[in-house]
Coordinates of C-alpha atoms and ligand atoms in Angstrom, one line a residue:
M1 CA 170.9 -49.4 130.7
F2 CA 170.6 -46.8 133.4
R3 CA 171.9 -46.3 136.9
I4 CA 170.5 -44.4 139.8
R5 CA 172.7 -41.8 141.4
R6 CA 172.2 -39.4 144.2
I7 CA 173.0 -35.8 143.4
Y8 CA 174.5 -34.2 146.5
D9 CA 175.3 -30.7 145.2
E10 CA 175.4 -28.4 142.2
V11 CA 179.2 -27.9 142.5
L12 CA 180.6 -30.7 140.4
P13 CA 180.1 -30.3 136.7
A14 CA 178.5 -33.8 136.4
N15 CA 176.0 -32.9 139.1
R16 CA 175.2 -29.4 137.7
N17 CA 174.6 -31.0 134.3
A18 CA 172.2 -33.5 135.8
L19 CA 170.4 -30.9 137.7
D20 CA 169.9 -28.8 134.5
Q21 CA 168.4 -31.8 132.9
V22 CA 166.1 -32.4 135.9
K23 CA 164.9 -28.8 135.6
A24 CA 164.2 -29.3 131.9
I25 CA 162.1 -32.4 132.6
M26 CA 160.2 -30.6 135.3
R27 CA 159.4 -27.7 132.9
S28 CA 158.1 -30.1 130.3
R29 CA 156.2 -32.4 132.6
F30 CA 154.8 -30.0 135.2
A31 CA 153.6 -26.9 133.4
A32 CA 151.8 -25.6 136.5
V33 CA 154.9 -25.3 138.6
P34 CA 156.1 -21.7 138.8
A35 CA 159.4 -21.1 137.0
E36 CA 161.1 -19.7 140.1
E37 CA 160.3 -22.8 142.1
I38 CA 162.1 -24.9 139.5
D39 CA 165.1 -22.4 139.4
Q40 CA 165.4 -22.9 143.2
L41 CA 165.8 -26.6 143.1
G42 CA 169.6 -26.5 143.4
R43 CA 169.4 -24.3 146.5
H44 CA 167.5 -27.0 148.3
L45 CA 170.5 -29.3 147.9
R46 CA 172.8 -26.6 149.2
D47 CA 170.7 -25.4 152.0
P48 CA 168.6 -28.2 153.4
F49 CA 167.0 -25.8 156.0
L50 CA 165.3 -23.8 153.3
K51 CA 162.0 -25.5 154.0
S52 CA 163.2 -27.4 157.1
F53 CA 163.5 -30.7 155.1
L54 CA 166.6 -32.4 154.0
T55 CA 166.3 -32.6 150.2
I56 CA 167.6 -35.7 148.4
L57 CA 167.7 -35.9 144.7
F58 CA 168.1 -39.1 142.8
V59 CA 168.5 -39.3 139.0
A60 CA 168.3 -42.2 136.7
E61 CA 170.8 -41.6 134.0
N62 CA 172.0 -43.6 131.0
L63 CA 175.7 -44.3 130.2
R64 CA 176.1 -41.0 128.5
Q65 CA 174.9 -39.2 131.6
R66 CA 171.5 -38.3 130.1
V67 CA 168.9 -38.0 132.8
Q68 CA 165.9 -40.3 132.1
G69 CA 164.0 -39.6 135.3
F70 CA 164.4 -38.2 138.8
A71 CA 162.9 -38.2 142.3
F72 CA 163.1 -35.6 145.0
L73 CA 162.7 -37.0 148.5
L74 CA 162.3 -34.8 151.6
H75 CA 163.4 -36.2 154.9
E76 CA 162.1 -34.8 158.2
P77 CA 164.3 -36.2 161.0
K78 CA 162.3 -35.0 164.0
I79 CA 158.9 -36.3 163.1
R80 CA 160.8 -39.1 161.3
F81 CA 159.0 -39.3 158.0
C82 CA 159.9 -38.9 154.4
F83 CA 157.9 -37.2 151.7
L84 CA 158.3 -37.9 148.1
D85 CA 158.0 -34.5 146.6
W86 CA 158.5 -35.3 142.9
I87 CA 159.0 -38.3 140.8
A88 CA 159.0 -38.2 137.0
T89 CA 160.5 -39.7 133.9
K90 CA 161.4 -37.8 130.8
A91 CA 158.5 -36.9 128.5
G92 CA 157.7 -39.2 125.6
M93 CA 159.6 -42.2 126.8
A94 CA 158.1 -45.4 128.0
S95 CA 159.2 -45.7 131.6
G96 CA 161.2 -48.9 130.9
G97 CA 161.3 -49.6 134.6
I98 CA 162.8 -46.2 135.4
G99 CA 159.9 -45.1 137.5
G100 CA 159.9 -48.3 139.4
A101 CA 163.6 -48.3 140.0
L102 CA 163.5 -44.7 141.3
Y103 CA 160.6 -45.5 143.6
D104 CA 162.5 -48.6 144.9
R105 CA 165.5 -46.4 145.6
V106 CA 163.4 -43.8 147.4
R107 CA 161.9 -46.5 149.7
Q108 CA 165.4 -47.8 150.5
E109 CA 166.5 -44.4 151.4
A110 CA 163.5 -43.6 153.5
A111 CA 163.8 -47.0 155.3
A112 CA 167.5 -46.4 156.0
F113 CA 166.6 -43.1 157.6
G114 CA 164.4 -45.0 159.9
A115 CA 161.3 -43.1 158.6
R116 CA 158.0 -44.2 160.1
G117 CA 156.5 -44.0 156.7
L118 CA 156.8 -42.6 153.2
F119 CA 154.2 -40.0 152.3
F120 CA 153.4 -38.4 149.0
E121 CA 150.5 -37.1 146.9
S122 CA 148.7 -38.8 144.1
L123 CA 145.9 -37.4 142.0
P124 CA 142.4 -39.1 142.4
D125 CA 141.1 -41.9 140.2
E126 CA 137.4 -41.2 140.5
A127 CA 135.4 -39.3 137.9
S128 CA 133.5 -37.5 140.7
L129 CA 136.7 -35.9 141.9
C130 CA 138.5 -35.5 138.6
P131 CA 136.4 -34.7 135.5
N132 CA 139.3 -35.0 133.0
E133 CA 139.0 -38.4 131.3
A134 CA 142.6 -38.5 130.0
L135 CA 144.0 -37.5 133.4
L136 CA 141.9 -40.2 135.1
I137 CA 143.5 -42.9 133.0
E138 CA 146.9 -41.7 134.1
N139 CA 145.9 -41.4 137.7
R140 CA 144.5 -44.9 137.8
K141 CA 147.7 -46.3 136.4
R142 CA 149.7 -44.5 139.0
L143 CA 147.5 -45.6 142.0
R144 CA 147.7 -49.1 140.7
F145 CA 151.5 -48.9 140.6
Y146 CA 151.7 -47.8 144.2
E147 CA 149.2 -50.4 145.4
Q148 CA 151.8 -53.1 144.3
Y149 CA 153.9 -51.8 147.2
G150 CA 150.9 -51.6 149.6
A151 CA 150.9 -47.8 149.4
R152 CA 147.3 -46.4 149.3
P153 CA 145.4 -43.1 149.9
I154 CA 144.7 -42.1 153.5
I155 CA 140.9 -41.7 153.7
G156 CA 138.4 -40.2 156.1
T157 CA 140.2 -36.8 156.4
A158 CA 139.7 -33.4 154.8
Y159 CA 143.1 -33.5 153.1
E160 CA 141.5 -33.5 149.7
K161 CA 139.3 -30.5 150.4
P162 CA 140.0 -27.6 148.1
Y163 CA 141.5 -24.5 149.8
K164 CA 140.5 -22.2 147.0
P165 CA 137.1 -22.1 145.4
G166 CA 136.9 -23.9 142.0
Q167 CA 139.8 -26.3 142.7
T168 CA 139.3 -29.8 141.3
C169 CA 141.3 -33.0 141.2
M170 CA 142.8 -32.4 144.7
P171 CA 145.5 -35.1 145.4
H172 CA 145.2 -37.9 148.0
L173 CA 147.7 -38.1 150.7
M174 CA 149.4 -41.5 150.2
F175 CA 151.0 -43.7 152.8
D176 CA 153.7 -46.4 152.2
G177 CA 154.5 -48.2 155.4
L178 CA 157.9 -49.4 154.0
G179 CA 157.2 -53.0 154.6
R180 CA 155.2 -52.6 157.7
T181 CA 151.5 -53.5 157.4
E182 CA 150.1 -51.6 160.3
R183 CA 148.1 -48.5 159.6
P184 CA 149.7 -45.1 160.6
E185 CA 148.9 -43.6 164.0
R186 CA 146.8 -40.5 164.1
D187 CA 149.5 -38.4 165.8
L188 CA 152.0 -39.2 163.1
V189 CA 149.7 -38.3 160.3
R190 CA 148.6 -35.1 162.0
A191 CA 152.3 -34.0 162.4
V192 CA 153.0 -35.0 158.9
V193 CA 150.1 -33.1 157.4
K194 CA 150.9 -30.0 159.5
A195 CA 154.6 -30.1 158.4
I196 CA 153.7 -30.5 154.7
L197 CA 151.1 -27.8 154.6
E198 CA 153.1 -25.3 156.6
R199 CA 156.5 -25.9 155.0
K200 CA 156.1 -27.3 151.6
Y201 CA 152.9 -25.2 150.8
A202 CA 154.0 -22.2 152.8
G203 CA 152.4 -19.1 151.2
Y204 CA 149.7 -21.2 149.4
V205 CA 147.6 -22.7 152.1
P206 CA 145.9 -20.4 154.7
A207 CA 146.5 -21.1 158.4
D208 CA 142.9 -21.9 159.2
Y209 CA 142.9 -24.5 156.4
V210 CA 145.9 -26.2 158.0
K211 CA 144.1 -26.3 161.3
M212 CA 141.0 -27.7 159.7
A213 CA 142.9 -30.4 157.8
V214 CA 144.9 -31.4 160.9
N215 CA 141.8 -31.6 163.1
S216 CA 140.0 -33.7 160.5
I217 CA 142.3 -36.6 161.2
D218 CA 140.5 -38.1 164.1
Q219 CA 140.6 -41.9 163.7
D220 CA 143.4 -43.8 165.3
P221 CA 145.0 -45.5 163.5
V222 CA 144.2 -43.6 160.4
Q223 CA 142.3 -45.4 157.7
L224 CA 143.8 -46.5 154.3
R225 CA 141.6 -47.1 151.3
E226 CA 140.9 -50.7 150.5
F227 CA 143.0 -52.2 147.6
R228 CA 141.3 -51.4 144.4
Y229 CA 143.6 -52.7 141.7
V230 CA 145.7 -55.5 143.1
K231 CA 145.1 -58.4 145.3
P232 CA 146.5 -57.7 148.8
Q233 CA 148.3 -61.0 148.8
T234 CA 150.3 -60.1 145.7
V235 CA 151.6 -56.9 147.4
S236 CA 155.4 -56.8 147.7
A237 CA 156.1 -54.3 150.4
A238 CA 159.5 -55.4 151.6
V239 CA 162.3 -52.9 151.3
S240 CA 165.8 -54.0 150.4
G241 CA 168.9 -52.4 152.0
R242 CA 170.3 -49.2 150.6
P243 CA 173.0 -49.8 148.1
G244 CA 176.3 -48.2 149.0
D245 CA 178.3 -46.4 146.4
R246 CA 181.0 -48.7 145.0
I247 CA 184.5 -47.4 145.4
A248 CA 186.3 -46.7 142.1
L249 CA 189.5 -48.6 142.2
V250 CA 192.3 -47.4 139.9
F251 CA 195.8 -49.0 139.7
P252 CA 198.6 -48.9 137.3
D253 CA 199.4 -51.7 134.8
R254 CA 203.1 -50.8 134.2
H255 CA 204.6 -50.3 137.6
F256 CA 206.7 -53.5 137.6
T257 CA 209.5 -52.0 135.6
H258 CA 210.3 -49.6 138.4
H259 CA 211.8 -52.2 140.7
V260 CA 215.0 -51.5 142.8
H261 CA 216.5 -54.9 143.5
E262 CA 218.6 -53.9 146.5
K263 CA 218.6 -55.1 150.0
G264 CA 216.3 -53.1 152.2
Y265 CA 214.5 -51.3 149.4
V266 CA 211.1 -52.2 150.6
E267 CA 209.2 -50.1 148.1
A268 CA 208.5 -53.1 145.7
P269 CA 205.9 -54.1 143.1
V270 CA 204.6 -56.8 145.5
R271 CA 203.0 -54.1 147.6
I272 CA 200.3 -53.5 145.1
R273 CA 199.8 -57.2 144.5
S274 CA 199.3 -58.0 148.1
I275 CA 196.7 -55.3 148.6
L276 CA 194.8 -56.2 145.3
K277 CA 194.7 -59.8 146.4
E278 CA 192.7 -59.0 149.5
I279 CA 190.4 -56.3 148.0
A280 CA 189.9 -57.2 144.4
D281 CA 187.0 -59.7 145.1
R282 CA 185.4 -57.3 147.5
S283 CA 182.0 -56.1 146.5
H284 CA 182.9 -52.5 147.7
F285 CA 185.1 -51.9 144.6
E286 CA 184.6 -51.3 141.0
M287 CA 187.7 -51.3 138.8
V288 CA 188.2 -48.3 136.6
A289 CA 191.0 -48.1 133.9
P290 CA 193.3 -45.2 134.2
S291 CA 193.4 -42.6 131.5
E292 CA 196.1 -40.2 130.3
F293 CA 196.4 -36.7 131.6
P294 CA 198.6 -33.9 130.3
E295 CA 201.8 -32.9 132.0
R296 CA 200.4 -29.5 133.1
H297 CA 198.7 -31.3 136.0
I298 CA 202.2 -32.2 137.3
T299 CA 203.8 -28.8 136.7
G300 CA 200.8 -27.3 138.5
V301 CA 202.4 -28.4 141.7
H302 CA 206.1 -29.2 140.7
D303 CA 208.6 -26.9 139.2
L304 CA 209.1 -27.3 135.5
D305 CA 212.9 -27.7 135.7
F306 CA 212.5 -30.5 138.3
V307 CA 210.0 -32.3 136.0
N308 CA 212.3 -31.9 133.0
F309 CA 215.3 -33.1 135.0
L310 CA 213.5 -36.3 136.0
R311 CA 212.3 -37.0 132.5
R312 CA 215.6 -36.4 130.8
T313 CA 217.8 -38.1 133.3
C314 CA 215.8 -41.3 133.7
R315 CA 215.7 -41.7 130.0
E316 CA 219.5 -41.8 129.9
I317 CA 220.0 -44.4 132.7
E318 CA 220.8 -47.9 131.6
E319 CA 218.5 -50.8 132.5
N320 CA 219.2 -52.1 136.0
R321 CA 221.4 -49.3 137.0
Y322 CA 220.5 -47.0 139.9
V323 CA 221.6 -43.4 140.2
Y324 CA 221.8 -42.5 143.9
P325 CA 222.1 -38.8 144.8
Y326 CA 225.3 -38.3 146.8
V327 CA 226.3 -34.6 146.8
F328 CA 223.9 -32.1 148.2
P329 CA 224.0 -28.3 147.8
I330 CA 224.3 -26.8 151.3
R331 CA 226.2 -23.9 149.7
N332 CA 225.9 -22.4 146.2
K333 CA 222.4 -23.5 145.6
T334 CA 222.3 -21.4 142.4
R335 CA 225.3 -23.0 140.7
L336 CA 224.1 -26.2 139.1
P337 CA 226.6 -29.0 138.3
K338 CA 226.7 -30.1 134.7
D339 CA 226.7 -33.8 135.3
R340 CA 223.1 -35.0 135.5
Y341 CA 223.9 -37.8 137.9
I342 CA 225.5 -35.4 140.3
L343 CA 222.6 -33.0 139.8
A344 CA 220.4 -35.7 141.3
G345 CA 221.5 -34.3 144.7
Y346 CA 220.2 -30.9 143.8
Y347 CA 216.7 -32.3 143.4
C348 CA 216.6 -34.9 146.1
I349 CA 216.2 -34.9 149.9
D350 CA 218.0 -38.1 150.8
T351 CA 220.5 -40.7 149.6
F352 CA 218.3 -43.8 149.4
T353 CA 215.9 -42.9 146.6
P354 CA 217.6 -43.8 143.3
L355 CA 216.7 -42.7 139.8
T356 CA 216.1 -45.6 137.5
R357 CA 215.4 -45.9 133.8
H358 CA 211.7 -46.4 134.5
A359 CA 211.3 -44.2 137.5
Y360 CA 209.9 -41.2 135.5
T361 CA 207.5 -43.3 133.3
V362 CA 206.2 -45.3 136.2
A363 CA 205.8 -42.1 138.4
R364 CA 204.0 -40.5 135.5
S365 CA 201.5 -43.4 135.1
T366 CA 201.0 -43.3 138.9
V367 CA 199.9 -39.6 138.5
N368 CA 197.5 -40.7 135.8
C369 CA 195.9 -43.2 138.2
A370 CA 195.5 -40.6 141.0
L371 CA 194.0 -38.1 138.5
S372 CA 191.7 -40.8 137.0
A373 CA 190.4 -41.6 140.5
A374 CA 189.9 -37.9 141.2
K375 CA 188.0 -37.6 137.9
E376 CA 185.6 -40.3 139.2
I377 CA 184.9 -38.1 142.1
L378 CA 184.2 -35.2 139.8
N379 CA 181.8 -37.5 137.9
G380 CA 179.8 -37.8 141.1
R381 CA 181.3 -40.9 142.6
R382 CA 181.6 -40.6 146.4
L383 CA 184.7 -42.7 147.1
A384 CA 187.7 -43.5 144.9
Y385 CA 191.0 -45.3 145.6
A386 CA 194.2 -44.8 143.6
L387 CA 196.2 -47.9 144.6
V388 CA 199.6 -46.8 143.4
R389 CA 203.3 -47.0 143.7
P390 CA 205.8 -45.4 143.9
P391 CA 204.2 -43.3 146.6
G392 CA 204.3 -39.5 146.4
H393 CA 203.8 -37.7 149.7
H394 CA 207.6 -37.0 150.3
A395 CA 207.9 -35.3 146.9
E396 CA 208.1 -31.6 147.3
R397 CA 207.6 -28.8 144.8
R398 CA 211.2 -29.2 143.5
S399 CA 212.5 -32.4 145.0
F400 CA 212.1 -36.2 145.2
G401 CA 213.0 -38.6 148.0
G402 CA 211.6 -41.1 150.4
F403 CA 210.8 -43.5 147.5
C404 CA 208.6 -40.7 146.0
Y405 CA 209.0 -38.8 142.7
F406 CA 205.8 -37.0 142.0
N407 CA 203.4 -36.0 144.7
N408 CA 200.3 -37.9 143.6
N409 CA 197.9 -36.7 146.3
A410 CA 198.9 -33.1 145.8
I411 CA 198.5 -33.3 142.1
A412 CA 195.0 -34.8 142.5
A413 CA 194.1 -32.2 145.2
Q414 CA 195.2 -29.4 142.8
Y415 CA 193.0 -30.9 140.1
L416 CA 190.0 -31.1 142.4
R417 CA 190.6 -27.6 143.8
A418 CA 189.2 -26.1 140.6
F419 CA 185.8 -27.3 141.8
G420 CA 186.0 -26.5 145.6
R421 CA 188.2 -26.5 148.7
V422 CA 190.2 -29.6 149.4
A423 CA 191.5 -31.0 152.6
I424 CA 194.4 -33.5 152.5
L425 CA 194.7 -35.8 155.4
D426 CA 198.0 -37.8 155.5
L427 CA 197.8 -41.0 157.5
D428 CA 201.2 -42.4 156.6
Y429 CA 203.6 -43.1 159.5
H430 CA 206.0 -40.5 158.0
H431 CA 205.3 -36.8 157.7
G432 CA 203.7 -35.6 154.5
N433 CA 206.4 -33.1 153.8
G434 CA 205.6 -33.0 150.1
Q435 CA 202.1 -31.5 150.2
Q436 CA 203.0 -29.4 153.2
D437 CA 205.7 -27.8 151.1
I438 CA 203.5 -27.4 148.0
F439 CA 200.5 -25.8 149.7
Y440 CA 202.3 -24.1 152.6
Q441 CA 201.3 -20.6 151.5
R442 CA 197.8 -21.4 150.5
A443 CA 194.5 -21.2 152.4
D444 CA 192.4 -23.1 149.8
V445 CA 194.0 -26.5 150.4
L446 CA 194.3 -27.7 154.0
T447 CA 197.1 -30.1 154.8
V448 CA 196.9 -32.2 157.9
S449 CA 199.4 -35.0 158.8
I450 CA 199.6 -37.5 161.7
H451 CA 203.1 -39.1 161.9
G452 CA 206.0 -40.2 163.9
N453 CA 207.8 -37.3 165.5
P454 CA 210.6 -36.0 163.3
G455 CA 212.8 -36.2 166.3
F456 CA 213.2 -39.9 165.5
A457 CA 211.3 -40.5 162.2
Y458 CA 211.9 -39.7 158.6
P459 CA 212.0 -37.1 157.1
Y460 CA 213.6 -35.6 160.3
F461 CA 213.7 -32.0 159.1
S462 CA 209.9 -31.4 158.9
G463 CA 206.7 -32.4 160.6
F464 CA 207.0 -30.4 163.8
S465 CA 203.8 -29.1 165.3
D466 CA 204.9 -25.4 165.0
E467 CA 204.9 -25.6 161.2
R468 CA 201.5 -24.1 160.7
G469 CA 201.7 -22.5 157.2
E470 CA 202.9 -19.2 156.0
G471 CA 201.3 -15.9 154.7
E472 CA 197.8 -16.6 153.5
G473 CA 198.4 -20.3 154.3
E474 CA 199.0 -19.6 158.0
G475 CA 196.8 -21.9 160.1
F476 CA 196.1 -24.2 157.1
N477 CA 198.8 -26.8 157.9
L478 CA 198.4 -29.0 160.9
N479 CA 201.1 -31.4 162.0
L480 CA 200.3 -34.0 164.7
P481 CA 203.6 -35.7 165.6
L482 CA 203.3 -38.7 167.9
P483 CA 205.7 -40.7 170.0
E484 CA 207.5 -43.9 169.1
A485 CA 205.0 -46.2 170.7
V486 CA 201.4 -45.6 169.5
D487 CA 198.5 -48.0 169.7
G488 CA 195.0 -47.7 168.1
D489 CA 193.6 -45.7 171.1
R490 CA 196.4 -43.1 171.1
Y491 CA 196.1 -42.9 167.3
R492 CA 192.4 -42.2 167.4
K493 CA 192.9 -39.3 169.7
A494 CA 195.1 -37.6 167.1
L495 CA 192.7 -38.6 164.3
T496 CA 189.8 -37.0 166.2
V497 CA 191.8 -33.7 166.4
A498 CA 192.7 -34.0 162.7
L499 CA 189.1 -34.7 161.6
K500 CA 187.8 -31.8 163.7
R501 CA 190.2 -29.5 161.8
V502 CA 189.0 -30.9 158.5
V503 CA 185.3 -30.3 159.5
D504 CA 186.1 -26.8 160.6
F505 CA 187.7 -26.2 157.2
N506 CA 184.5 -27.3 155.5
P507 CA 186.0 -28.8 152.4
V508 CA 184.2 -29.9 149.3
F509 CA 186.6 -32.8 148.8
L510 CA 188.7 -34.9 151.1
V511 CA 192.0 -36.5 149.9
V512 CA 193.4 -39.2 152.1
A513 CA 197.1 -40.0 151.8
L514 CA 196.8 -43.5 153.1
G515 CA 200.0 -45.0 154.5
L516 CA 199.7 -48.4 156.0
D517 CA 203.1 -48.3 157.6
T518 CA 201.4 -47.3 160.9
A519 CA 200.6 -51.0 161.2
K520 CA 202.1 -53.4 163.7
G521 CA 205.3 -54.9 162.4
D522 CA 206.0 -52.5 159.5
P523 CA 209.7 -52.4 158.8
T524 CA 209.7 -48.6 158.5
G525 CA 207.5 -47.7 161.5
T526 CA 207.3 -48.2 165.2
W527 CA 203.5 -48.2 165.9
S528 CA 201.1 -51.1 166.4
L529 CA 197.8 -50.5 164.6
T530 CA 195.8 -53.7 164.0
P531 CA 193.3 -54.5 161.2
R532 CA 190.5 -53.6 163.7
D533 CA 192.1 -50.2 164.2
F534 CA 192.2 -49.6 160.5
E535 CA 188.6 -50.4 160.2
I536 CA 187.7 -47.9 163.0
N537 CA 189.9 -45.2 161.4
G538 CA 188.1 -45.8 158.0
R539 CA 184.8 -45.5 159.7
M540 CA 185.7 -42.2 161.4
L541 CA 186.6 -40.8 158.0
G542 CA 183.5 -42.2 156.3
E543 CA 181.3 -40.6 158.9
L544 CA 182.3 -37.2 157.5
G545 CA 180.3 -38.1 154.4
L546 CA 182.6 -36.1 152.1
P547 CA 183.5 -37.1 148.6
T548 CA 186.7 -38.9 149.4
L549 CA 189.7 -39.8 147.3
V550 CA 192.2 -42.2 148.9
V551 CA 195.7 -42.2 147.4
Q552 CA 198.1 -45.0 148.5
E553 CA 201.3 -43.9 150.1
G554 CA 203.6 -46.1 152.2
G555 CA 203.1 -49.5 154.0
Y556 CA 205.8 -52.2 153.6
R557 CA 204.9 -55.2 155.6
T558 CA 203.5 -57.2 152.7
R559 CA 202.1 -59.9 154.9
T560 CA 199.5 -57.6 156.4
L561 CA 199.2 -54.8 153.9
G562 CA 196.2 -56.3 152.2
I563 CA 194.3 -57.2 155.3
N564 CA 194.8 -53.7 156.8
A565 CA 193.7 -52.1 153.5
K566 CA 190.6 -54.3 153.4
H567 CA 189.6 -53.4 156.9
F568 CA 190.2 -49.7 156.3
F569 CA 187.9 -49.6 153.2
E570 CA 185.3 -51.8 154.9
G571 CA 185.0 -49.2 157.7
L572 CA 185.1 -46.3 155.2
A573 CA 182.5 -47.7 152.8
V574 CA 180.0 -48.8 155.5
A575 CA 180.2 -45.5 157.4
H576 CA 180.1 -43.4 154.3
S577 CA 177.0 -45.0 152.9
A578 CA 175.2 -44.3 156.2
A579 CA 176.5 -40.8 156.7
I580 CA 174.3 -37.8 156.4
P581 CA 176.6 -35.2 155.1
I582 CA 174.6 -32.4 156.7
K583 CA 174.7 -31.6 160.3
W584 CA 171.4 -30.6 161.8
P585 CA 171.4 -27.8 164.3
S586 CA 171.1 -29.1 167.8
N587 CA 168.0 -27.1 168.6
Ligands
ZN601 ZN1 205.7 -43.9 155.2

C-alpha cells in the first residue's frame, strides 16, 4: 500500500522528513548528480523562481511515511509546458507499480496546468549511442514503459549531440502529448529546448550550443520516433482528472451528554447530526478518528485557574442541573467568592451559558478534535474540518460564554504556530472575541473577524473596527463589523478585504472559524446568505491554496445547516485543488 502526496514545502515535519528521504534516494540512485544540487532541492520548493520553473514534488509513501519513490515536475506557465526533471523509485525494490503511479500523477498535474506537452529526457536504447550493455537493458525497459503512454523521443534534431568531447549516452528529449496524438509544433519545441538548456542546464551548456540545438529543430511539426516496443493501437494516452486532496473530517463521539434542555438553547447535539447527514457521503471527506492531546495545549491559550475551575466545578454538578452565572465582578475583581457556583460569574461573560456536569469533558473532547484535525494538516494534508460542538470562539483567555467553553480554533492555531505563522479568519455571524482576546498582543497570529456590528449583535462589548491589536500585536487584529441586513454580495465585499489582509500577512496556515449562522433564517442572526453564497465563499478561501483547518463555530438553523456546510466545502475543495499557491510576478 502506498499513496501519492504532493510535498509543498520543507516547513512541516512530515514534509521535511519526506524530502530527506528523497535526497537519500537521489544520492543512491544518481551518483553523478553533484551533492550541492541535491542539497538545494528544498530551496526549489520554497523559491520557485530559482530556475524560473515552478517545482512540484510528488512522493509515493507507504503507511509508515517511508518514501518509496518520487517525481520532480517543473512547470513553465508562459511557454505552457511541463518538464519531468526526476522520477525514481527506491534502490533495490521492485517498482510494484510505484513508477507507473508517479508517472500517472505527473501527467494529471501537467494536464491540469493546461500544458501543451510533457517533456523529459530518457537515455538511448541503441548500442551505437550507448556502449554499456547493462545500461542498455534498463534504457530499453524505460522507453518501452513510456511508449505505452504514447510518449516517444523527438528525432531529427541535434538535442543528442554531445556538448563536451567524449560524452556518450546523451539522452533523448521525450514528448508526451498528454492524450493528444498530434505531433508538437516546431516553435513549441524550440522554446522548450531553449528554456531547458538555458535554465535547467545553466552553467553546463555553452551559449553557442544552445543556439545550435534550437536551430536544429527545423521540421514543423517536429518528428517523433516510430513505436518500437508497443503496438500503437495498444497505447493508452488518456489522462484522468487530477485527484483533489480529501478533507480530513474529525468529529467527537461523546458530545451528546452536553445537552441543555431549555427553551431557546439552540446549541444542541442535532447540529452536528444535521451537518454530518449532508456531508458524510461526500467524496470530498475522509473520516479521521480524534486522538487525545495533553492539557498543556489548552493552558497554552487559557489561564490555568480558569481551566481548573471548569474541570472541578463541572465534576460537582448533578446530572441535568444547570449552573447559570448570575453575579459578575464589576468591582473587587481580585476578591474571589468561595462558592463555586457564584464564582461562575467571575469566569463568564454572559448569563445564558450554563455549566453542566458534562460541559468540561465534552469541551475537552472538542479540543481533541480540533487538535487532531490540525495534526492532519501537519502531516501534510491540505484541508481538515473539525466538526465540533460546543463552539469555542467566544471563549477568551480566562472566560467562557456564548455557548463556548474552550476556544478550539485558538488552541489549534497555537499548536500550528510552532511550525509557522497562522491566520485565523472568523466567519461566524458573531464577533470572534475569544481569539481576539487571546492573540491581541501578538504579531505571529493574525485574527480577522467578519460579524454583525456589536451595536446590535452579541457579544456587544467587542468587535468594533478600531480594535486593531496592542503592543507587538498592533495591526494584527482586523474587525469587519457589518450592518443588520447583509446579503451574499455585501458579504463578499467584506470577505475580499479580509482575504487581502490574510494574503498580506503571508501565513503558513489558515484557520477558519466557520459559523453558519450568517445563513438566511438563522435564529441568532439577521443576514441572508444562501447555499450558493456559501459555495462562493468557500471557493474564495480555497483560491488562496493555503493549508486550511476549518473549525465549526455557530449555526443554529438545523434545517439548512447541512446544506450550507456542504456547499461551503464543495467550493473550498474544488478551488483548493486547482489553486496554485504561488503567485507569479506580473512581468
Ligand atoms: Zn455565532
